[in-house]
Coordinates of N, CA and C in Angstrom, one line a residue:
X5 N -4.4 -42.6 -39.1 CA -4.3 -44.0 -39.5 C -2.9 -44.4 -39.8
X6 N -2.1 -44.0 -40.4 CA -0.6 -43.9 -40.6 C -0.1 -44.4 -39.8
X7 N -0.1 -43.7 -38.1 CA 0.6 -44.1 -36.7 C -0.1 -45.1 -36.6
X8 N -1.4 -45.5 -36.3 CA -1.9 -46.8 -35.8 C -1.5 -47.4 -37.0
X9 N -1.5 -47.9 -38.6 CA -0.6 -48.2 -39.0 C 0.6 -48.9 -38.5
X10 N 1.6 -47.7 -38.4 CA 3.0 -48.2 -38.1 C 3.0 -49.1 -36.7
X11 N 2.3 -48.1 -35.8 CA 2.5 -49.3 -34.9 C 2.0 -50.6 -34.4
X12 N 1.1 -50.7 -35.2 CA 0.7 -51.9 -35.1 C 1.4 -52.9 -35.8
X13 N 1.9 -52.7 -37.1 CA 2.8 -53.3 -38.1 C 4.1 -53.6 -36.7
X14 N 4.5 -52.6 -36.2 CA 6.0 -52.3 -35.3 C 5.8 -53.4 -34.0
X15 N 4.7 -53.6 -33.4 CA 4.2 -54.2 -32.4 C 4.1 -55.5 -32.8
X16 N 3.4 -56.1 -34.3 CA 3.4 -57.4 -34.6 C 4.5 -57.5 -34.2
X17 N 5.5 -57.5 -35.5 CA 6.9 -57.4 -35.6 C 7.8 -57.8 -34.2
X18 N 7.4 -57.4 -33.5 CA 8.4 -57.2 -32.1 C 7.9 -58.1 -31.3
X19 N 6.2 -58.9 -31.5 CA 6.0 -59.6 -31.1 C 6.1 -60.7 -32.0
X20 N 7.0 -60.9 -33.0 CA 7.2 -62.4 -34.2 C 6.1 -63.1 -34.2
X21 N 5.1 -62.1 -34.6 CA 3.4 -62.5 -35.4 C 3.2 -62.1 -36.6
X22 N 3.1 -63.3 -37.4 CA 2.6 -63.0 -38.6 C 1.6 -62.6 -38.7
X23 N 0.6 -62.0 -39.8 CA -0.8 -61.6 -39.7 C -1.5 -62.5 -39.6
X24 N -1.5 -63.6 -40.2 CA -2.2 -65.3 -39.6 C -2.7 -65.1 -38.2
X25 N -0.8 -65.1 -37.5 CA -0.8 -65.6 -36.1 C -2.0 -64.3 -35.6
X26 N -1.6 -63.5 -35.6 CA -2.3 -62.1 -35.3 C -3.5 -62.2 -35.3
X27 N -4.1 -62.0 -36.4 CA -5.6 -62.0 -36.5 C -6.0 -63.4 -36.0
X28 N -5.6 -64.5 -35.8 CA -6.2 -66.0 -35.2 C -6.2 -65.1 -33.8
X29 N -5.4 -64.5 -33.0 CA -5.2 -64.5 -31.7 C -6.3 -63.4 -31.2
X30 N -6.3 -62.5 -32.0 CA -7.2 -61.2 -32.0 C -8.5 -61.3 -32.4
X31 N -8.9 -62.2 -33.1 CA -10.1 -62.5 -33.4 C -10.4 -61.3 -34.8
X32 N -9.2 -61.3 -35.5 CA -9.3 -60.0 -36.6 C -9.0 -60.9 -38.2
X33 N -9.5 -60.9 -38.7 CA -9.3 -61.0 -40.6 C -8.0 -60.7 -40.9
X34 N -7.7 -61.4 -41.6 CA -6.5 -61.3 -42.1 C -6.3 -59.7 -43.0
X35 N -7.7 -60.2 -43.9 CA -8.1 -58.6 -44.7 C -8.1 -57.1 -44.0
X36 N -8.7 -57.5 -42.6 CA -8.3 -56.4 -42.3 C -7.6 -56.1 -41.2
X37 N -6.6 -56.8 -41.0 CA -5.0 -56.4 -40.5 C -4.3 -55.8 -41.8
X38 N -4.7 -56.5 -43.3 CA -3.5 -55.9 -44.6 C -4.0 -54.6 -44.6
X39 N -5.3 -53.8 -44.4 CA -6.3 -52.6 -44.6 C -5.3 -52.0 -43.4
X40 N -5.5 -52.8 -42.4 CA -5.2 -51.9 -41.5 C -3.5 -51.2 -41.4
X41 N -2.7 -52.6 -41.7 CA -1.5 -51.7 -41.7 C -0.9 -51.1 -43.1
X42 N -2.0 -50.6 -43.9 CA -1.9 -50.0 -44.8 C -2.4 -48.6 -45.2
X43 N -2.7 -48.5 -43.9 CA -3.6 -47.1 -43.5 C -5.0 -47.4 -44.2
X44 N -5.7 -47.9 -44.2 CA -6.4 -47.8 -44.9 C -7.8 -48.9 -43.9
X45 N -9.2 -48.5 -44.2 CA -10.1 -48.6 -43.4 C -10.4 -48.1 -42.1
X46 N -11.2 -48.5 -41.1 CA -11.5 -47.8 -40.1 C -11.7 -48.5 -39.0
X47 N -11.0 -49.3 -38.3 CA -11.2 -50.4 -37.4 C -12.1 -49.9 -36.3
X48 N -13.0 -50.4 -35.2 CA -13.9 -50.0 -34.5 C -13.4 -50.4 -33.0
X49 N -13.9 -49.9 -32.1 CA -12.8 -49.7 -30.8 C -12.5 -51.5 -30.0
X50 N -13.8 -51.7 -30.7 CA -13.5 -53.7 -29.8 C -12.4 -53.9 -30.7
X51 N -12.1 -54.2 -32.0 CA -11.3 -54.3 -32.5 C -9.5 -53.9 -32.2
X52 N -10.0 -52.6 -32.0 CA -8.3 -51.8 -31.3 C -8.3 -52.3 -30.1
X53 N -9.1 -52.7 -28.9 CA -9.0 -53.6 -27.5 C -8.4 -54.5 -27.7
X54 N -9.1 -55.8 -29.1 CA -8.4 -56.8 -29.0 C -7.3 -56.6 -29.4
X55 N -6.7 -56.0 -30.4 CA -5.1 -55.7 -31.1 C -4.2 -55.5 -29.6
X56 N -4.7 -54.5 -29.1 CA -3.9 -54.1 -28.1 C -3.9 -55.2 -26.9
X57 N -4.4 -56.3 -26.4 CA -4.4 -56.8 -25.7 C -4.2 -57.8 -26.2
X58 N -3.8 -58.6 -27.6 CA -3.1 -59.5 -28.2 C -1.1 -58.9 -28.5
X59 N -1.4 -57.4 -28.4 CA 0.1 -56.9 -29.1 C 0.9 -57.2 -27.4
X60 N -0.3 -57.0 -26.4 CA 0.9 -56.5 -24.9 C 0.6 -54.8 -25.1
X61 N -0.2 -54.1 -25.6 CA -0.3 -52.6 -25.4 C -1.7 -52.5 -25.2
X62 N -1.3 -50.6 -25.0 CA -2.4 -50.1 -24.4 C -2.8 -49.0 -25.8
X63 N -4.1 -49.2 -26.2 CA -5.1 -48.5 -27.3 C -4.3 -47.9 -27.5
X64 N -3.8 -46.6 -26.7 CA -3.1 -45.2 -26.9 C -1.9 -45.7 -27.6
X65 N -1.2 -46.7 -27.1 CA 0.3 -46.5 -27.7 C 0.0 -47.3 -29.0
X66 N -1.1 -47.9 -29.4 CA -1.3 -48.3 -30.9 C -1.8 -46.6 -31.8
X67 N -2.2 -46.4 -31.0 CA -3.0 -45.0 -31.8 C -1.8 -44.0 -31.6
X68 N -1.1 -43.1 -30.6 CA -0.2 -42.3 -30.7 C 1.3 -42.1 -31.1
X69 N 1.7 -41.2 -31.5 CA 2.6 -41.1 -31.9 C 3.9 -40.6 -30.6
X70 N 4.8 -40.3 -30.3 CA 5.7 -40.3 -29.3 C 5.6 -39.1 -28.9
X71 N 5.3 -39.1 -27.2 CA 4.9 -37.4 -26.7 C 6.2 -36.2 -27.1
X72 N 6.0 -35.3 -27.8 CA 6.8 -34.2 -28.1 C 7.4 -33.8 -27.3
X73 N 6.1 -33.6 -25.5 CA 6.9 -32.7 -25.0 C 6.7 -33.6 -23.0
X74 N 7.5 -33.1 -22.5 CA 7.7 -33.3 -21.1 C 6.5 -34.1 -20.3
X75 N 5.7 -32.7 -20.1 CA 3.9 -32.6 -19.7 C 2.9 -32.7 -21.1
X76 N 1.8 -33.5 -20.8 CA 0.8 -33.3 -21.8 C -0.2 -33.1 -20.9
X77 N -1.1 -32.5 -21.8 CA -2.2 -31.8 -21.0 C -3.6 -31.9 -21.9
X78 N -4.5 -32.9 -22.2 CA -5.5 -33.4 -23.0 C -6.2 -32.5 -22.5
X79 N -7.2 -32.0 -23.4 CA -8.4 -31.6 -23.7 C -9.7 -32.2 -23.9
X80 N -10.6 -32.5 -23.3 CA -11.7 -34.0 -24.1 C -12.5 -33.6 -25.1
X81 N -12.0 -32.1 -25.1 CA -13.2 -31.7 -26.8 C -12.0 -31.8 -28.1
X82 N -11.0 -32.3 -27.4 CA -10.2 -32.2 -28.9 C -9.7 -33.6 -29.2
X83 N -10.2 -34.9 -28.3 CA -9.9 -36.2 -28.2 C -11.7 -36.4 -28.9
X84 N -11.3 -37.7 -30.0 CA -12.4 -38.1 -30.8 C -13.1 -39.3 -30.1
X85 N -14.6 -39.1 -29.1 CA -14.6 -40.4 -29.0 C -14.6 -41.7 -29.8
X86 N -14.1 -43.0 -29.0 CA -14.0 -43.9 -29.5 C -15.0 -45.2 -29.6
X87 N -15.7 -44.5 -28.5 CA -17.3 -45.3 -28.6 C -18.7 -44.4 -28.6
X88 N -19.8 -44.9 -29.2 CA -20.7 -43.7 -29.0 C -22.0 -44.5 -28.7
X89 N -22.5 -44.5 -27.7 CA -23.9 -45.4 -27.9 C -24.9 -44.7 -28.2
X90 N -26.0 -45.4 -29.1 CA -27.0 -44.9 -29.5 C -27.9 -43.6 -28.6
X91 N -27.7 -43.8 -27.3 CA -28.5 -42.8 -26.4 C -27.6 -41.3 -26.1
X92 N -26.0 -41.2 -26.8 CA -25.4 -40.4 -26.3 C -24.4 -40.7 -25.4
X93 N -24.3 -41.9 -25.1 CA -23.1 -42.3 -24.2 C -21.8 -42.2 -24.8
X94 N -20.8 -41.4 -24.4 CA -19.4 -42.1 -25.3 C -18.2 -42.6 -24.0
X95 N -17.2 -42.9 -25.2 CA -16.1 -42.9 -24.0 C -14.8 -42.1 -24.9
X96 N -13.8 -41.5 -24.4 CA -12.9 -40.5 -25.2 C -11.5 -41.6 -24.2
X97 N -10.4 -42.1 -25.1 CA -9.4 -42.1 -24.3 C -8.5 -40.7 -24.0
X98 N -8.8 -39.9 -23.4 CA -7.7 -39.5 -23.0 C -6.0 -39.4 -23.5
X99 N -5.4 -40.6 -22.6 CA -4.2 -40.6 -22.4 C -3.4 -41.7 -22.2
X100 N -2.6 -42.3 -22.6 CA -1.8 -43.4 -22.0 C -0.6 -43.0 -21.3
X101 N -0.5 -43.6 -20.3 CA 0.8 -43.0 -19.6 C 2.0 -43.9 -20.1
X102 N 3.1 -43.9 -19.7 CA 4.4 -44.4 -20.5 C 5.0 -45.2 -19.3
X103 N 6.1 -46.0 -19.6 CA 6.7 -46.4 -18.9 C 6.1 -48.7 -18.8
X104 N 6.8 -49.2 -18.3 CA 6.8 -50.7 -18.4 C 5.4 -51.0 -18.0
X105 N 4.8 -50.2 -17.0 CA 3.0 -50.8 -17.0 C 2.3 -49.6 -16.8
X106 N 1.7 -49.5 -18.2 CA 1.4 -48.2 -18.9 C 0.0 -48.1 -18.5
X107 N -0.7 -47.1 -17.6 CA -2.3 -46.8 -17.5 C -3.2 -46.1 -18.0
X108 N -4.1 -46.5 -19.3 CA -4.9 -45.6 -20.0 C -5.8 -44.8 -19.1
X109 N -6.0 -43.5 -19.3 CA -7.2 -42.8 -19.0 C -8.4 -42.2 -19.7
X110 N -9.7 -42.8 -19.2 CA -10.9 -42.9 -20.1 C -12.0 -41.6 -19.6
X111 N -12.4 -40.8 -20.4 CA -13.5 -40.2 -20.0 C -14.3 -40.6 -20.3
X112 N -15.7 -41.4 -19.5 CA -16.9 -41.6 -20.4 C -18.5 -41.1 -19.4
X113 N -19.2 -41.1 -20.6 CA -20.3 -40.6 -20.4 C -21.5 -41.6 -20.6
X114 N -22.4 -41.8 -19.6 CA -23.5 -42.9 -19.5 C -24.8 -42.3 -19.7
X115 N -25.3 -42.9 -20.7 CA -26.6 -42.2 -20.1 C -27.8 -43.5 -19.4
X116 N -28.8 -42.9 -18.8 CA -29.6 -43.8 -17.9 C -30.2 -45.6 -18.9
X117 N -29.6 -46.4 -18.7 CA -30.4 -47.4 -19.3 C -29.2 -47.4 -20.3
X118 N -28.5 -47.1 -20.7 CA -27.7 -47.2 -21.9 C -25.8 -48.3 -21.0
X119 N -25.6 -49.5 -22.1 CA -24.6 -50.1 -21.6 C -23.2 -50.0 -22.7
X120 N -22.4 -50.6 -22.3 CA -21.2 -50.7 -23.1 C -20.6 -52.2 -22.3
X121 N -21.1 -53.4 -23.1 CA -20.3 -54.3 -22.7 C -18.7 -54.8 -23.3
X122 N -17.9 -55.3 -22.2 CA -16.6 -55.1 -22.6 C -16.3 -56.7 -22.9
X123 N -15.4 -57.5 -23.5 CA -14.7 -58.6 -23.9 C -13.8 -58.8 -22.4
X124 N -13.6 -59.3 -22.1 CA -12.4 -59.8 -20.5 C -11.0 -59.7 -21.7
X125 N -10.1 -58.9 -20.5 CA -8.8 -58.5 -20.9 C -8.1 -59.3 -20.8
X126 N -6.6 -59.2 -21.6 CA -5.5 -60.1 -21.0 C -5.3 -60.6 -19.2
X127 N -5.0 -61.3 -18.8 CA -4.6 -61.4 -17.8 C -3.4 -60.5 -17.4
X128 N -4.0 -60.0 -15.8 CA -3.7 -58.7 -15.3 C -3.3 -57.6 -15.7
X129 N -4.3 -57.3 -16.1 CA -5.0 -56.2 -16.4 C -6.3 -55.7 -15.2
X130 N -6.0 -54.6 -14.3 CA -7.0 -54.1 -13.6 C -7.5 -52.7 -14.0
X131 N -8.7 -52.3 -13.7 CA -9.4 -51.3 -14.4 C -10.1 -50.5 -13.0
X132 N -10.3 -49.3 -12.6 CA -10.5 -48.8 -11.8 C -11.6 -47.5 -12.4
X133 N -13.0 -47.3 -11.8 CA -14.1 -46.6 -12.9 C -14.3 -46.0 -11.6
X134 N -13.7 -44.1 -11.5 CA -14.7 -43.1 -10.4 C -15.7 -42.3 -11.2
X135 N -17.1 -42.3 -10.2 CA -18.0 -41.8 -10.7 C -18.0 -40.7 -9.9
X136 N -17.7 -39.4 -11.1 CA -17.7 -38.2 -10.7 C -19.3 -37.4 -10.6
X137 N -20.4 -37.5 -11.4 CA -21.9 -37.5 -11.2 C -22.3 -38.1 -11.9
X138 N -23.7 -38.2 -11.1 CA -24.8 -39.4 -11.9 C -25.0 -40.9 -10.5
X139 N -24.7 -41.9 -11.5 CA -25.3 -43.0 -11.0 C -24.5 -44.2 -12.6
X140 N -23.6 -45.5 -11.8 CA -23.8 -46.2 -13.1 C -23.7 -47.8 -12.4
X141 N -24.0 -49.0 -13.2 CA -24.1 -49.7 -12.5 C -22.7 -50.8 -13.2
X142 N -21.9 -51.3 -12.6 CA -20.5 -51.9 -12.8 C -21.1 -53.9 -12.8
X143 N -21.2 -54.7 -14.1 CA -21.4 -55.9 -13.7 C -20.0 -56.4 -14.8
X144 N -19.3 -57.1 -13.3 CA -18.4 -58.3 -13.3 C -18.6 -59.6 -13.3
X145 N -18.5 -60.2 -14.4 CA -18.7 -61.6 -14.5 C -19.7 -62.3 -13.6
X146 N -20.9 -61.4 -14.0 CA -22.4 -61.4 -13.9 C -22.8 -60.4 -13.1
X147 N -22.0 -60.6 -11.8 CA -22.6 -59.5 -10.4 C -22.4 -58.3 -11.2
X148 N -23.7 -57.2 -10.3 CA -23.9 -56.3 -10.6 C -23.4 -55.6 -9.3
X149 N -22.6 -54.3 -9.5 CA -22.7 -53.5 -8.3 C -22.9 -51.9 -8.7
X150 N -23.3 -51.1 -7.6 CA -23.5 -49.9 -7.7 C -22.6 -48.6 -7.4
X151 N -22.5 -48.0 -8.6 CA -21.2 -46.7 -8.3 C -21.6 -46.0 -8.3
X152 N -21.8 -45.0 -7.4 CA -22.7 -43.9 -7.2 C -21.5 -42.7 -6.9
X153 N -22.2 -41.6 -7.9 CA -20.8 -40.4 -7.5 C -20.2 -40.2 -6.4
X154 N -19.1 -39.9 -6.1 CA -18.3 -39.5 -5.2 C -17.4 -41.5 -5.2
X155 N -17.9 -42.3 -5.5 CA -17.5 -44.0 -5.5 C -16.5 -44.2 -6.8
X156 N -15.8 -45.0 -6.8 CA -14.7 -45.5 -7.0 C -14.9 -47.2 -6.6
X157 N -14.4 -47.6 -7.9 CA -14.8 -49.1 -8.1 C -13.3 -49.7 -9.0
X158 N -13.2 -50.8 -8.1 CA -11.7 -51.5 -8.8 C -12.0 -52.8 -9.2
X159 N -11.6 -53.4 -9.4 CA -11.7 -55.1 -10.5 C -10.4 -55.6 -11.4
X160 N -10.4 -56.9 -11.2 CA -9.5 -57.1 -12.7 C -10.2 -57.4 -13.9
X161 N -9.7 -56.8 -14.8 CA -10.4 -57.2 -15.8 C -10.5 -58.4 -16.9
X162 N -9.8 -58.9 -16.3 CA -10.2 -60.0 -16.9 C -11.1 -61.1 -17.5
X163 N -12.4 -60.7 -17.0 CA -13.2 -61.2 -17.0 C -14.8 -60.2 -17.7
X164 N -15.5 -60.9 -17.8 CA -16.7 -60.1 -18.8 C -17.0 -59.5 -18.2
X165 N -17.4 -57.5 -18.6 CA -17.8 -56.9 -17.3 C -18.5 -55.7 -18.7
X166 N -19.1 -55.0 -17.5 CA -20.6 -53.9 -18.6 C -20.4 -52.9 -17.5
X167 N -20.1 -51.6 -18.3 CA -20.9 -50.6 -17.9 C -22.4 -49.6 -18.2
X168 N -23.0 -49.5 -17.0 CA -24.3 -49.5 -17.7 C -24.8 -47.8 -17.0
X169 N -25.2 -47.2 -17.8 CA -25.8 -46.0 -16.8 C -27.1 -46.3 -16.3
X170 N -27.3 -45.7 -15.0 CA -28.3 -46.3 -14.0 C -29.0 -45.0 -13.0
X171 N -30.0 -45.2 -12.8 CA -30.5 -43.4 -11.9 C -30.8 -42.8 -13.4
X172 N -30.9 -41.5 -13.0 CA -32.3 -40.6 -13.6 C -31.2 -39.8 -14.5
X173 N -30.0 -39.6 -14.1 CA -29.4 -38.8 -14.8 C -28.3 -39.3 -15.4
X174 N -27.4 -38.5 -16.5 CA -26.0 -39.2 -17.0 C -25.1 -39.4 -15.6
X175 N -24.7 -40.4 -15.9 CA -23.5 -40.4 -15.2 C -22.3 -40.4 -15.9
X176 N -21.3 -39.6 -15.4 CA -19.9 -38.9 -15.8 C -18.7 -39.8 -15.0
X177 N -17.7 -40.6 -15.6 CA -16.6 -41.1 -14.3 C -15.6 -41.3 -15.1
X178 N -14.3 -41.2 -14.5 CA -12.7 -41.9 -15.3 C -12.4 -42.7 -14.9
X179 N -12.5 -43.8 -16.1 CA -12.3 -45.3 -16.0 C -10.3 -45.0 -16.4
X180 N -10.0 -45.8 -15.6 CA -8.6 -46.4 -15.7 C -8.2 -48.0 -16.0
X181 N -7.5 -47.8 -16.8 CA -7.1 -49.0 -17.4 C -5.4 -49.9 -16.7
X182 N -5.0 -50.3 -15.7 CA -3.7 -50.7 -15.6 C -3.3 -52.0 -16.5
X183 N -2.6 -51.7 -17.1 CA -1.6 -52.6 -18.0 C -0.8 -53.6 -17.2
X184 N -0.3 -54.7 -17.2 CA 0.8 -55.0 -16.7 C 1.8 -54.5 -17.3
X185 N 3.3 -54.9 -16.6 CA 4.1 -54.3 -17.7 C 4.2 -55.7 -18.3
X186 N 4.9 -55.2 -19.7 CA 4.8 -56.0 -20.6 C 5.8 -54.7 -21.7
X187 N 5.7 -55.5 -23.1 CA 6.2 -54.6 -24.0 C 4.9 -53.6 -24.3
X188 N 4.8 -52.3 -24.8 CA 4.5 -51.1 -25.5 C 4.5 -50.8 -26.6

Protein backbone atom coordinates (compact mmCIF):
# COMPACT_ATOMS: atom_id res chain seq x y z
CA UNK A 1 0.00 0.00 0.00
CA UNK A 2 3.00 2.43 0.66
CA UNK A 3 4.21 2.07 -3.17
CA UNK A 4 0.80 2.32 -4.68
CA UNK A 5 0.65 5.22 -2.23
CA UNK A 6 3.67 7.01 -3.45
CA UNK A 7 2.98 6.45 -6.75
CA UNK A 8 -0.07 7.45 -7.21
CA UNK A 9 0.55 10.71 -5.09
CA UNK A 10 3.96 10.93 -7.68
CA UNK A 11 1.76 10.36 -10.86
CA UNK A 12 -0.93 13.01 -9.69
CA UNK A 13 1.72 15.34 -9.16
CA UNK A 14 3.42 14.96 -12.45
CA UNK A 15 0.23 15.06 -13.99
CA UNK A 16 -0.70 18.84 -12.03
CA UNK A 17 -4.03 17.04 -10.52
CA UNK A 18 -5.29 18.01 -7.59
CA UNK A 19 -7.37 15.32 -5.86
CA UNK A 20 -10.62 17.20 -6.94
CA UNK A 21 -9.30 17.22 -10.45
CA UNK A 22 -8.34 13.41 -9.98
CA UNK A 23 -11.11 11.88 -8.44
CA UNK A 24 -13.77 14.02 -10.91
CA UNK A 25 -11.75 12.45 -13.83
CA UNK A 26 -11.46 8.83 -12.33
CA UNK A 27 -14.68 8.58 -11.04
CA UNK A 28 -12.95 8.27 -7.36
CA UNK A 29 -14.02 10.20 -3.95
CA UNK A 30 -12.03 12.57 -2.89
CA UNK A 31 -12.08 10.39 0.60
CA UNK A 32 -10.71 7.86 -0.95
CA UNK A 33 -7.83 9.21 -2.95
CA UNK A 34 -6.80 11.07 0.92
CA UNK A 35 -7.14 6.93 2.23
CA UNK A 36 -5.53 6.05 -0.54
CA UNK A 37 -2.44 8.13 -0.73
CA UNK A 38 -2.08 7.63 2.78
CA UNK A 39 -1.63 4.01 2.70
CA UNK A 40 -4.45 3.34 4.00
CA UNK A 41 -7.76 1.28 2.76
CA UNK A 42 -8.04 -1.17 0.02
CA UNK A 43 -9.08 0.17 -3.34
CA UNK A 44 -10.65 -2.62 -5.70
CA UNK A 45 -9.15 -3.42 -9.25
CA UNK A 46 -11.95 -1.17 -11.39
CA UNK A 47 -10.82 1.55 -9.20
CA UNK A 48 -6.76 0.96 -9.89
CA UNK A 49 -8.02 0.68 -13.90
CA UNK A 50 -9.59 3.92 -13.60
CA UNK A 51 -6.52 5.69 -11.61
CA UNK A 52 -4.27 4.28 -14.04
CA UNK A 53 -5.93 5.27 -17.14
CA UNK A 54 -6.70 8.79 -15.77
CA UNK A 55 -2.80 8.97 -14.38
CA UNK A 56 -1.41 7.80 -18.27
CA UNK A 57 -0.12 4.33 -16.51
CA UNK A 58 -0.29 0.93 -16.44
CA UNK A 59 -1.87 -0.93 -12.90
CA UNK A 60 1.72 -2.38 -12.41
CA UNK A 61 3.57 0.84 -12.46
CA UNK A 62 0.91 2.30 -9.78
CA UNK A 63 1.33 -0.93 -7.77
CA UNK A 64 5.28 -1.61 -8.20
CA UNK A 65 8.14 -0.50 -7.02
CA UNK A 66 11.41 -0.18 -9.47
CA UNK A 67 12.63 -3.60 -10.90
CA UNK A 68 15.93 -4.48 -8.82
CA UNK A 69 17.22 -6.54 -11.26
CA UNK A 70 17.92 -6.82 -15.22
CA UNK A 71 15.41 -10.01 -15.94
CA UNK A 72 12.31 -10.65 -13.79
CA UNK A 73 10.85 -13.75 -13.77
CA UNK A 74 7.03 -13.85 -12.09
CA UNK A 75 5.62 -16.71 -10.58
CA UNK A 76 1.59 -16.65 -10.64
CA UNK A 77 1.37 -18.37 -7.21
CA UNK A 78 3.27 -15.57 -5.69
CA UNK A 79 1.27 -12.66 -7.61
CA UNK A 80 -2.10 -11.86 -5.57
CA UNK A 81 -5.06 -11.98 -7.76
CA UNK A 82 -6.70 -8.84 -8.44
CA UNK A 83 -10.01 -10.02 -9.43
CA UNK A 84 -11.94 -13.02 -8.19
CA UNK A 85 -15.30 -13.99 -9.49
CA UNK A 86 -17.71 -15.63 -7.46
CA UNK A 87 -17.34 -19.08 -9.62
CA UNK A 88 -13.46 -19.09 -9.23
CA UNK A 89 -12.48 -16.97 -12.04
CA UNK A 90 -9.50 -14.66 -11.27
CA UNK A 91 -7.13 -12.52 -13.10
CA UNK A 92 -3.26 -12.11 -11.55
CA UNK A 93 -1.34 -9.20 -13.26
CA UNK A 94 1.69 -10.54 -13.79
CA UNK A 95 4.02 -7.90 -15.12
CA UNK A 96 4.30 -4.50 -16.57
CA UNK A 97 6.87 -4.03 -19.02
CA UNK A 98 8.89 -0.58 -18.97
CA UNK A 99 9.80 1.68 -21.35
CA UNK A 100 7.49 4.85 -23.20
CA UNK A 101 4.46 2.22 -24.17
CA UNK A 102 4.49 -0.02 -21.39
CA UNK A 103 2.44 -3.65 -21.87
CA UNK A 104 0.77 -5.31 -18.84
CA UNK A 105 0.66 -9.01 -18.68
CA UNK A 106 -2.53 -10.70 -17.33
CA UNK A 107 -3.01 -14.32 -16.30
CA UNK A 108 -6.62 -15.14 -16.06
CA UNK A 109 -8.85 -17.88 -15.34
CA UNK A 110 -12.59 -18.27 -16.65
CA UNK A 111 -14.83 -20.41 -15.49
CA UNK A 112 -17.96 -21.66 -17.84
CA UNK A 113 -20.75 -18.99 -17.60
CA UNK A 114 -18.77 -16.70 -15.30
CA UNK A 115 -17.90 -12.84 -16.79
CA UNK A 116 -15.63 -9.95 -15.95
CA UNK A 117 -16.99 -6.85 -17.51
CA UNK A 118 -14.51 -4.15 -18.29
CA UNK A 119 -15.14 0.05 -18.37
CA UNK A 120 -13.57 1.19 -22.21
CA UNK A 121 -9.90 2.44 -21.70
CA UNK A 122 -8.23 5.54 -22.52
CA UNK A 123 -7.95 6.08 -26.02
CA UNK A 124 -5.36 3.75 -27.64
CA UNK A 125 -5.07 1.44 -25.62
CA UNK A 126 -5.17 -2.15 -27.37
CA UNK A 127 -5.60 -5.35 -25.52
CA UNK A 128 -4.70 -8.69 -27.09
CA UNK A 129 -6.44 -12.14 -25.00
CA UNK A 130 -4.65 -15.81 -26.15
CA UNK A 131 -6.57 -18.64 -25.09
CA UNK A 132 -4.25 -21.15 -24.07
CA UNK A 133 -7.28 -24.02 -22.92
CA UNK A 134 -10.83 -24.10 -22.58
CA UNK A 135 -13.19 -21.89 -24.47
CA UNK A 136 -14.13 -17.99 -23.65
CA UNK A 137 -16.29 -15.72 -25.35
CA UNK A 138 -14.66 -11.91 -26.15
CA UNK A 139 -17.82 -9.17 -26.46
CA UNK A 140 -16.81 -5.70 -27.93
CA UNK A 141 -19.03 -3.01 -27.78
CA UNK A 142 -21.81 -5.53 -27.92
CA UNK A 143 -20.50 -8.11 -30.61
CA UNK A 144 -19.74 -11.22 -29.20
CA UNK A 145 -16.89 -13.33 -30.71
CA UNK A 146 -15.38 -16.73 -29.97
CA UNK A 147 -11.80 -17.62 -28.60
CA UNK A 148 -11.28 -20.92 -28.65
CA UNK A 149 -7.65 -22.36 -27.43
CA UNK A 150 -4.93 -22.30 -29.52
CA UNK A 151 -6.91 -18.38 -30.81
CA UNK A 152 -5.67 -15.14 -30.17
CA UNK A 153 -7.98 -12.18 -30.20
CA UNK A 154 -6.96 -8.35 -30.67
CA UNK A 155 -9.16 -5.07 -30.20
CA UNK A 156 -8.81 -1.64 -28.93
CA UNK A 157 -9.90 -1.06 -25.93
CA UNK A 158 -11.47 1.48 -25.80
CA UNK A 159 -14.61 0.68 -25.89
CA UNK A 160 -17.06 -1.62 -23.40
CA UNK A 161 -15.88 -5.13 -23.73
CA UNK A 162 -16.55 -8.63 -21.31
CA UNK A 163 -14.83 -11.52 -20.85
CA UNK A 164 -16.95 -14.33 -20.38
CA UNK A 165 -16.01 -18.15 -19.92
CA UNK A 166 -17.90 -20.26 -22.43
CA UNK A 167 -17.78 -24.34 -23.25
CA UNK A 168 -17.75 -26.92 -20.57
CA UNK A 169 -14.51 -26.22 -19.16
CA UNK A 170 -12.29 -23.29 -17.62
CA UNK A 171 -10.75 -21.50 -19.86
CA UNK A 172 -7.00 -20.29 -19.17
CA UNK A 173 -5.43 -17.19 -21.67
CA UNK A 174 -2.88 -14.06 -21.31
CA UNK A 175 -4.56 -11.04 -21.81
CA UNK A 176 -2.25 -8.21 -22.84
CA UNK A 177 -2.64 -4.82 -22.20
CA UNK A 178 -0.71 -2.14 -24.74
CA UNK A 179 -0.43 1.27 -23.30
CA UNK A 180 0.28 4.07 -25.52
CA UNK A 181 3.24 5.78 -24.74
CA UNK A 182 2.54 8.37 -22.62
CA UNK A 183 4.13 9.21 -19.04
CA UNK A 184 4.53 6.06 -16.36
Amino acid sequence: MRTLAHNVRAARTRAGLSLDELGRRAKVSKGALVALEKAQGNPNFATLVRLADTLGASVSALMEGRPEQRVRVVSADTVTPLWRGERGSEARLMLTTGGPAATEVWRWTLQPGEEYPSHPHQAGVTETVNVTTGEMTLVVDGTEYTVAAGQTAAFDADATHTYRGSGTETCHLIRTVHLPPGPA
